[in-house]
Amino acid sequence: MRFIVSTSTLLKQLQAVSGALSSSTVLPILENFLFEIKDGNLTISATDLQTSMTTSLPVEAKENGRIAIPSRILLETLKSLPEQPVAFSVDDKTFAIEINAGDGKYKLSGENGEDFPKIPVVENASSVNLPASVLAEAINKTIFAVSNDELRPAMTGVYCQLSTSHLTFVATDAHKLVRYRRKDAKAASTTSFILPKKALTLLKSSLPSDDVNVSVEYNSTSAFFKFGNINLVCRLIDERYPDYEAVIPQSNPNKLNIDRLTFLGSLNRVAIYANKTTHQVRLKINGSELNISSEDIDFANEAHERLSCQYEGEDMEIGFNARFLIEMLKNLSCEEVSLEMSTPNRAGLLLPQGGDENEDVLMLVMPVMLNSYA
């Protein structure tokens, strides 16, 4: 088997799917790319058995065939070569690969392509089409709140609820929760599933910036994303997602409105002086004045800042983990945010003000118990 392709074209496609590679030593073949040539078209696949990605590109080739090529050595070779045509020659019996580029000749050994795991095909699937920008925004707004706790597998992914009126994406790690809803995207029928974090991270990095349509197909076990010449298929997390609606407080009479960047800047500075274990900051609201303070008693560090804000409700004092608030504020793009609270021991809701009317974002953050210093 022999084919010719340009270095930059091939490298770009390999990098697009390389995130799906596995570093598993249990199945060494998963450290390879699968190259399949059919009628002058090269399909490249990478998988870790849970998530698989494929891409295709035209090449100069007279015969068909398949070979598994070691990913690390191939990527490093192509990165160090200038833009030029490269010729691959594969011995179909020994799986020896020879790469000719300009005056250079490189030899490496591949593996039988027939031994490469089959890339799953989604059967009996339902489908929904989403603009790439909507999907990218949904991932960006939720993925930071996903849990890393393997003991609660349902929370290690993003929960997707499709309905005939809107789409909802939810992520939580029990300390913070994000519910992202799109009113301008809907499905033909109502369903829900949990997408794993790795697949979403790969999607986030490979979605095109121009607004192409992404076809999302799904059945009871897998989801299949298709855009441009890239296909990504992932196994869904087969768990029941917690009832997130039950933890969202419905009555929040205390409402604080404040400029997002001012609030974020203040939290970033005050958090430097907070305890390094709890990252606790105290918000004290009197009338139209917000006092943000933190202290680390062990090192006699403390910080106080005063901001003006719009506030409706009773004066109150509440503690939060600064890291969670900072993360949430960074993942919003609006100018103003509203922090809605009921009591110092109930969750606070962070809501963007203004912005896209098709977008409904709700971020929930659990408070922390305040020490009695004041």
Coordinates of C-alpha atoms in Angstrom, one line a residue:
M1 CA 0.0 0.0 0.0
R2 CA 1.4 3.4 -1.0
F3 CA 0.0 6.9 -0.7
I4 CA 1.2 10.6 -1.0
V5 CA -0.1 13.5 1.1
S6 CA 1.1 16.9 2.2
T7 CA 2.7 17.2 5.6
S8 CA 0.6 20.1 6.9
T9 CA -2.8 18.7 5.7
L10 CA -2.0 15.3 7.3
L11 CA -0.7 16.9 10.5
K12 CA -3.8 19.1 10.9
Q13 CA -6.2 16.1 10.6
L14 CA -4.1 14.0 13.0
Q15 CA -4.1 16.7 15.6
A16 CA -7.8 17.1 15.3
V17 CA -8.4 13.5 16.3
S18 CA -5.3 12.8 18.5
G19 CA -7.2 13.8 21.7
A20 CA -9.2 10.5 21.5
L21 CA -6.0 8.4 21.7
S22 CA -5.5 6.2 24.7
S23 CA -2.3 5.9 26.8
S24 CA -3.6 2.6 28.0
T25 CA -0.8 0.0 28.2
V26 CA -3.4 -2.8 28.5
L27 CA -4.2 -2.5 24.8
P28 CA -1.0 -1.1 23.1
I29 CA -2.8 -0.8 19.7
L30 CA -4.9 2.1 21.2
E31 CA -1.7 4.2 21.0
N32 CA -1.9 4.0 17.2
F33 CA -3.8 5.9 14.5
L34 CA -5.8 3.6 12.2
F35 CA -5.2 4.6 8.5
E36 CA -7.7 3.2 6.1
I37 CA -7.5 4.0 2.3
K38 CA -10.5 3.5 0.1
D39 CA -10.8 4.9 -3.4
G40 CA -8.3 7.7 -2.9
N41 CA -9.7 8.7 0.4
L42 CA -7.8 8.3 3.7
T43 CA -9.8 7.9 6.9
I44 CA -7.9 8.3 10.2
S45 CA -9.3 6.9 13.4
A46 CA -8.3 7.2 17.1
T47 CA -10.0 5.7 20.1
D48 CA -9.8 4.9 23.8
L49 CA -12.8 2.5 23.5
Q50 CA -15.0 5.1 25.3
T51 CA -14.5 7.9 22.8
S52 CA -13.6 7.6 19.2
M53 CA -12.8 10.2 16.5
T54 CA -12.5 9.9 12.8
T55 CA -11.6 12.3 10.0
S56 CA -11.0 11.9 6.3
L57 CA -9.0 13.6 3.5
P58 CA -8.2 12.9 -0.1
V59 CA -4.8 11.4 -0.9
E60 CA -2.9 10.1 -3.9
A61 CA -3.3 6.3 -3.7
K62 CA -3.8 3.5 -6.3
E63 CA -4.7 0.7 -3.9
N64 CA -6.9 0.3 -0.8
G65 CA -5.7 -1.0 2.6
R66 CA -5.5 -0.4 6.3
I67 CA -2.6 0.0 8.8
A68 CA -2.2 1.0 12.5
I69 CA 0.6 3.6 12.8
P70 CA 2.2 4.6 16.2
S71 CA 0.8 8.0 16.9
R72 CA 3.6 9.7 18.9
I73 CA 6.4 9.1 16.5
L74 CA 4.2 10.0 13.5
L75 CA 3.1 13.3 15.1
E76 CA 6.6 14.3 16.1
T77 CA 8.0 13.5 12.6
L78 CA 5.3 15.5 10.8
K79 CA 5.7 18.5 13.3
S80 CA 9.4 18.7 12.5
L81 CA 9.1 18.5 8.7
P82 CA 8.5 21.5 6.5
E83 CA 5.5 21.8 4.2
Q84 CA 6.1 19.2 1.4
P85 CA 4.5 16.0 0.0
V86 CA 5.3 12.9 1.9
A87 CA 5.0 9.3 0.5
F88 CA 4.0 6.4 2.8
S89 CA 4.9 2.9 1.7
V90 CA 3.5 0.0 3.7
D91 CA 4.5 -3.6 3.5
D92 CA 1.2 -5.5 3.7
K93 CA 2.9 -8.6 5.2
T94 CA 5.3 -7.3 7.8
F95 CA 3.4 -3.9 8.5
A96 CA 6.7 -2.1 8.1
I97 CA 6.2 1.6 7.2
E98 CA 8.6 3.8 5.2
I99 CA 8.1 7.5 5.0
N100 CA 9.9 9.5 2.3
A101 CA 9.9 13.3 2.6
G102 CA 12.3 15.3 0.4
D103 CA 15.8 13.9 1.1
G104 CA 14.7 12.1 4.2
K105 CA 13.7 8.5 4.7
Y106 CA 12.1 7.2 8.0
K107 CA 11.2 3.7 8.9
L108 CA 8.9 2.5 11.6
S109 CA 6.8 -0.6 12.3
G110 CA 3.1 -0.5 12.4
E111 CA 0.5 -3.1 13.4
N112 CA -2.2 -5.0 11.5
G113 CA -5.1 -2.6 10.9
E114 CA -7.5 -5.6 11.3
D115 CA -6.6 -5.8 15.0
F116 CA -7.7 -2.2 15.6
P117 CA -11.0 -2.0 17.6
K118 CA -14.1 -1.4 15.4
I119 CA -15.3 2.2 15.7
P120 CA -18.9 2.1 16.9
V121 CA -21.7 3.0 14.7
V122 CA -24.8 4.5 16.2
E123 CA -27.8 2.4 15.3
N124 CA -31.5 3.1 15.8
A125 CA -30.6 6.7 16.5
S126 CA -32.7 9.8 17.0
S127 CA -31.0 13.0 15.8
V128 CA -31.0 16.8 16.4
N129 CA -29.1 19.5 14.5
L130 CA -27.3 22.3 16.5
P131 CA -25.3 25.3 15.3
A132 CA -21.7 24.8 16.3
S133 CA -21.8 28.1 18.3
V134 CA -24.7 26.9 20.4
L135 CA -23.0 23.6 21.2
A136 CA -19.7 25.4 22.0
E137 CA -21.4 27.9 24.3
A138 CA -23.3 25.1 26.1
I139 CA -20.0 23.2 26.7
N140 CA -18.1 26.3 27.8
K141 CA -20.8 27.4 30.2
T142 CA -21.2 23.9 31.9
I143 CA -18.0 21.9 31.7
F144 CA -16.2 23.7 34.5
A145 CA -18.9 22.6 36.9
V146 CA -18.5 18.9 36.2
S147 CA -17.4 16.7 39.1
N148 CA -14.2 14.7 39.1
D149 CA -15.5 12.3 41.7
E150 CA -15.4 8.8 40.2
L151 CA -17.5 7.5 43.0
R152 CA -20.4 9.5 41.6
P153 CA -20.1 8.7 37.9
A154 CA -23.4 10.5 36.9
M155 CA -21.9 13.8 38.0
T156 CA -18.7 13.3 35.9
G157 CA -20.6 14.3 32.8
V158 CA -23.0 17.0 31.5
Y159 CA -26.6 16.0 31.6
C160 CA -28.5 16.9 28.4
Q161 CA -32.3 17.2 28.4
L162 CA -33.8 17.5 24.9
S163 CA -37.4 18.6 24.6
T164 CA -39.7 19.9 21.9
S165 CA -39.5 23.4 23.3
H166 CA -35.8 23.8 24.4
L167 CA -32.5 22.1 25.2
T168 CA -31.1 22.0 28.7
F169 CA -27.5 21.2 29.7
V170 CA -26.7 20.7 33.4
A171 CA -23.4 20.2 35.3
T172 CA -22.8 19.9 39.1
D173 CA -20.2 18.8 41.5
A174 CA -22.4 19.2 44.6
H175 CA -20.7 22.6 45.5
K176 CA -21.8 24.4 42.4
L177 CA -24.4 23.8 39.7
V178 CA -24.9 25.3 36.2
R179 CA -28.1 25.0 34.2
Y180 CA -27.8 26.2 30.6
R181 CA -31.0 26.4 28.5
R182 CA -31.4 27.3 24.9
K183 CA -34.9 28.3 23.7
D184 CA -33.8 28.5 20.0
A185 CA -32.8 24.8 19.8
K186 CA -35.2 21.9 20.2
A187 CA -35.5 18.2 19.4
A188 CA -38.3 16.2 17.8
S189 CA -38.9 14.2 20.9
T190 CA -38.2 14.4 24.7
T191 CA -35.2 12.5 26.0
S192 CA -32.1 12.9 28.3
F193 CA -28.6 11.4 28.5
I194 CA -25.3 12.1 30.2
L195 CA -22.3 13.0 28.0
P196 CA -18.8 12.3 29.5
K197 CA -16.4 15.1 30.1
K198 CA -13.6 13.8 27.8
A199 CA -15.9 13.8 24.8
L200 CA -17.1 17.3 25.5
T201 CA -13.5 18.6 26.0
L202 CA -12.6 17.1 22.6
L203 CA -15.7 18.6 21.0
K204 CA -14.9 22.0 22.5
S205 CA -11.4 22.0 21.0
S206 CA -12.4 20.7 17.6
L207 CA -15.7 22.6 16.9
P208 CA -15.1 25.0 14.0
S209 CA -15.3 28.8 14.7
D210 CA -17.5 29.4 11.6
D211 CA -21.1 28.5 12.4
V212 CA -21.6 25.1 10.7
N213 CA -24.3 22.7 11.7
V214 CA -23.5 19.8 14.0
S215 CA -25.5 16.7 13.6
V216 CA -26.0 15.0 16.9
E217 CA -27.3 11.4 16.8
Y218 CA -28.0 9.4 19.9
N219 CA -29.4 6.1 21.2
S220 CA -29.5 4.5 24.6
T221 CA -25.8 3.8 24.7
S222 CA -23.9 6.3 22.5
A223 CA -23.9 9.7 21.0
F224 CA -22.5 10.6 17.6
F225 CA -21.4 14.1 16.6
K226 CA -20.7 15.0 12.9
F227 CA -19.4 18.3 11.5
G228 CA -17.2 19.0 8.5
N229 CA -15.1 15.9 8.0
I230 CA -14.9 15.0 11.7
N231 CA -17.0 12.4 13.4
L232 CA -16.9 11.8 17.2
V233 CA -18.7 9.0 18.9
C234 CA -18.8 8.5 22.7
R235 CA -20.3 6.1 25.1
L236 CA -22.9 7.7 27.3
I237 CA -22.7 7.5 31.1
D238 CA -25.2 4.9 32.1
E239 CA -26.3 6.4 35.4
R240 CA -29.3 8.3 36.8
Y241 CA -28.7 12.0 37.1
P242 CA -29.6 13.5 40.5
D243 CA -32.8 15.6 40.6
Y244 CA -31.1 19.0 40.2
E245 CA -34.3 21.0 40.1
A246 CA -35.0 20.1 43.7
V247 CA -31.8 21.9 44.9
I248 CA -32.6 25.2 43.1
P249 CA -34.2 27.5 45.7
Q250 CA -37.4 29.0 44.4
S251 CA -37.9 31.9 46.8
N252 CA -34.9 34.3 46.9
P253 CA -36.1 37.7 48.3
N254 CA -32.5 39.2 48.6
K255 CA -31.2 40.4 45.2
L256 CA -27.8 41.9 44.6
N257 CA -27.1 43.5 41.2
I258 CA -23.4 44.4 40.5
D259 CA -21.0 44.9 37.6
R260 CA -19.5 41.5 36.7
L261 CA -16.0 42.6 36.1
T262 CA -15.8 44.8 39.2
F263 CA -17.1 41.9 41.3
L264 CA -14.7 39.5 39.7
G265 CA -11.7 41.8 40.2
S266 CA -12.5 42.4 43.8
L267 CA -12.9 38.7 44.5
N268 CA -9.6 37.9 42.8
R269 CA -7.8 40.3 45.0
V270 CA -9.5 39.4 48.3
A271 CA -9.2 35.7 47.7
I272 CA -5.4 36.0 47.8
Y273 CA -5.7 36.7 51.5
A274 CA -8.2 33.9 52.2
N275 CA -7.5 30.6 53.9
K276 CA -5.7 28.3 51.4
T277 CA -7.9 25.3 52.4
T278 CA -11.4 26.9 52.5
H279 CA -10.8 29.9 50.1
Q280 CA -13.6 31.5 52.1
V281 CA -14.7 35.0 51.4
R282 CA -17.4 36.9 53.4
L283 CA -20.0 39.1 51.6
K284 CA -21.7 41.6 53.9
I285 CA -24.4 43.6 52.4
N286 CA -25.8 46.8 53.9
G287 CA -28.2 48.9 51.8
S288 CA -26.3 49.7 48.6
E289 CA -22.9 48.7 49.9
L290 CA -21.2 45.3 49.5
N291 CA -18.2 44.5 51.7
I292 CA -16.0 41.6 50.6
S293 CA -13.5 40.3 53.1
S294 CA -11.3 37.3 53.8
E295 CA -8.8 36.3 56.4
D296 CA -6.3 33.6 57.1
I297 CA -5.9 33.5 60.9
D298 CA -2.8 31.2 60.7
F299 CA -0.8 33.8 58.8
A300 CA -2.6 37.0 60.1
N301 CA -3.5 37.8 56.5
E302 CA -6.7 39.7 55.8
A303 CA -8.3 41.8 53.1
H304 CA -11.4 44.1 52.9
E305 CA -12.9 45.8 49.9
R306 CA -16.1 47.9 49.6
L307 CA -18.1 48.1 46.4
S308 CA -21.3 49.9 45.6
C309 CA -24.2 47.8 44.3
Q310 CA -28.0 47.7 43.8
Y311 CA -29.6 45.6 46.5
E312 CA -33.2 44.7 47.4
G313 CA -33.8 42.8 50.6
E314 CA -32.7 42.6 54.2
D315 CA -29.1 43.3 55.2
M316 CA -27.2 40.0 55.3
E317 CA -23.9 38.3 55.7
I318 CA -23.0 35.1 53.7
G319 CA -19.8 33.1 53.1
F320 CA -18.7 31.5 49.8
N321 CA -15.8 29.6 48.4
A322 CA -14.1 32.4 46.3
R323 CA -12.8 29.9 43.7
F324 CA -16.3 28.8 42.8
L325 CA -17.6 32.4 42.5
I326 CA -14.6 33.4 40.4
E327 CA -15.0 30.4 38.1
M328 CA -18.6 31.2 37.5
L329 CA -18.1 34.9 36.9
K330 CA -15.3 34.1 34.4
N331 CA -17.6 31.8 32.5
L332 CA -20.3 34.5 32.0
S333 CA -19.9 37.1 29.3
C334 CA -22.6 39.7 30.5
E335 CA -21.8 43.1 31.9
E336 CA -24.0 42.8 35.0
V337 CA -24.9 39.9 37.2
S338 CA -27.5 39.3 39.9
L339 CA -26.8 37.3 43.0
E340 CA -30.1 36.0 44.5
M341 CA -30.1 34.7 48.1
S342 CA -32.6 33.7 50.8
T343 CA -30.6 32.9 54.0
P344 CA -26.9 32.5 54.8
N345 CA -27.2 28.7 54.9
R346 CA -29.1 28.3 51.6
A347 CA -27.6 28.2 48.1
G348 CA -27.1 31.5 46.2
L349 CA -28.1 31.9 42.5
L350 CA -25.8 33.8 40.1
L351 CA -27.8 35.0 37.1
P352 CA -26.5 37.1 34.1
Q353 CA -28.5 40.3 33.4
G354 CA -29.3 41.2 29.8
G355 CA -27.6 39.3 27.0
D356 CA -29.0 36.8 24.5
E357 CA -32.8 36.3 25.0
N358 CA -32.6 32.7 23.6
E359 CA -30.2 31.8 26.4
D360 CA -31.2 31.1 30.0
V361 CA -28.2 30.6 32.3
L362 CA -28.6 29.8 36.0
M363 CA -25.6 29.2 38.2
L364 CA -26.0 27.9 41.8
V365 CA -23.3 28.1 44.5
M366 CA -23.5 26.5 48.0
P367 CA -22.5 28.8 50.9
V368 CA -19.8 28.0 53.4
M369 CA -20.3 28.3 57.2
L370 CA -18.8 31.5 58.4
N371 CA -16.4 31.6 61.4
S372 CA -17.5 34.0 64.1
Y373 CA -14.8 36.6 63.4
A374 CA -16.0 40.0 62.3

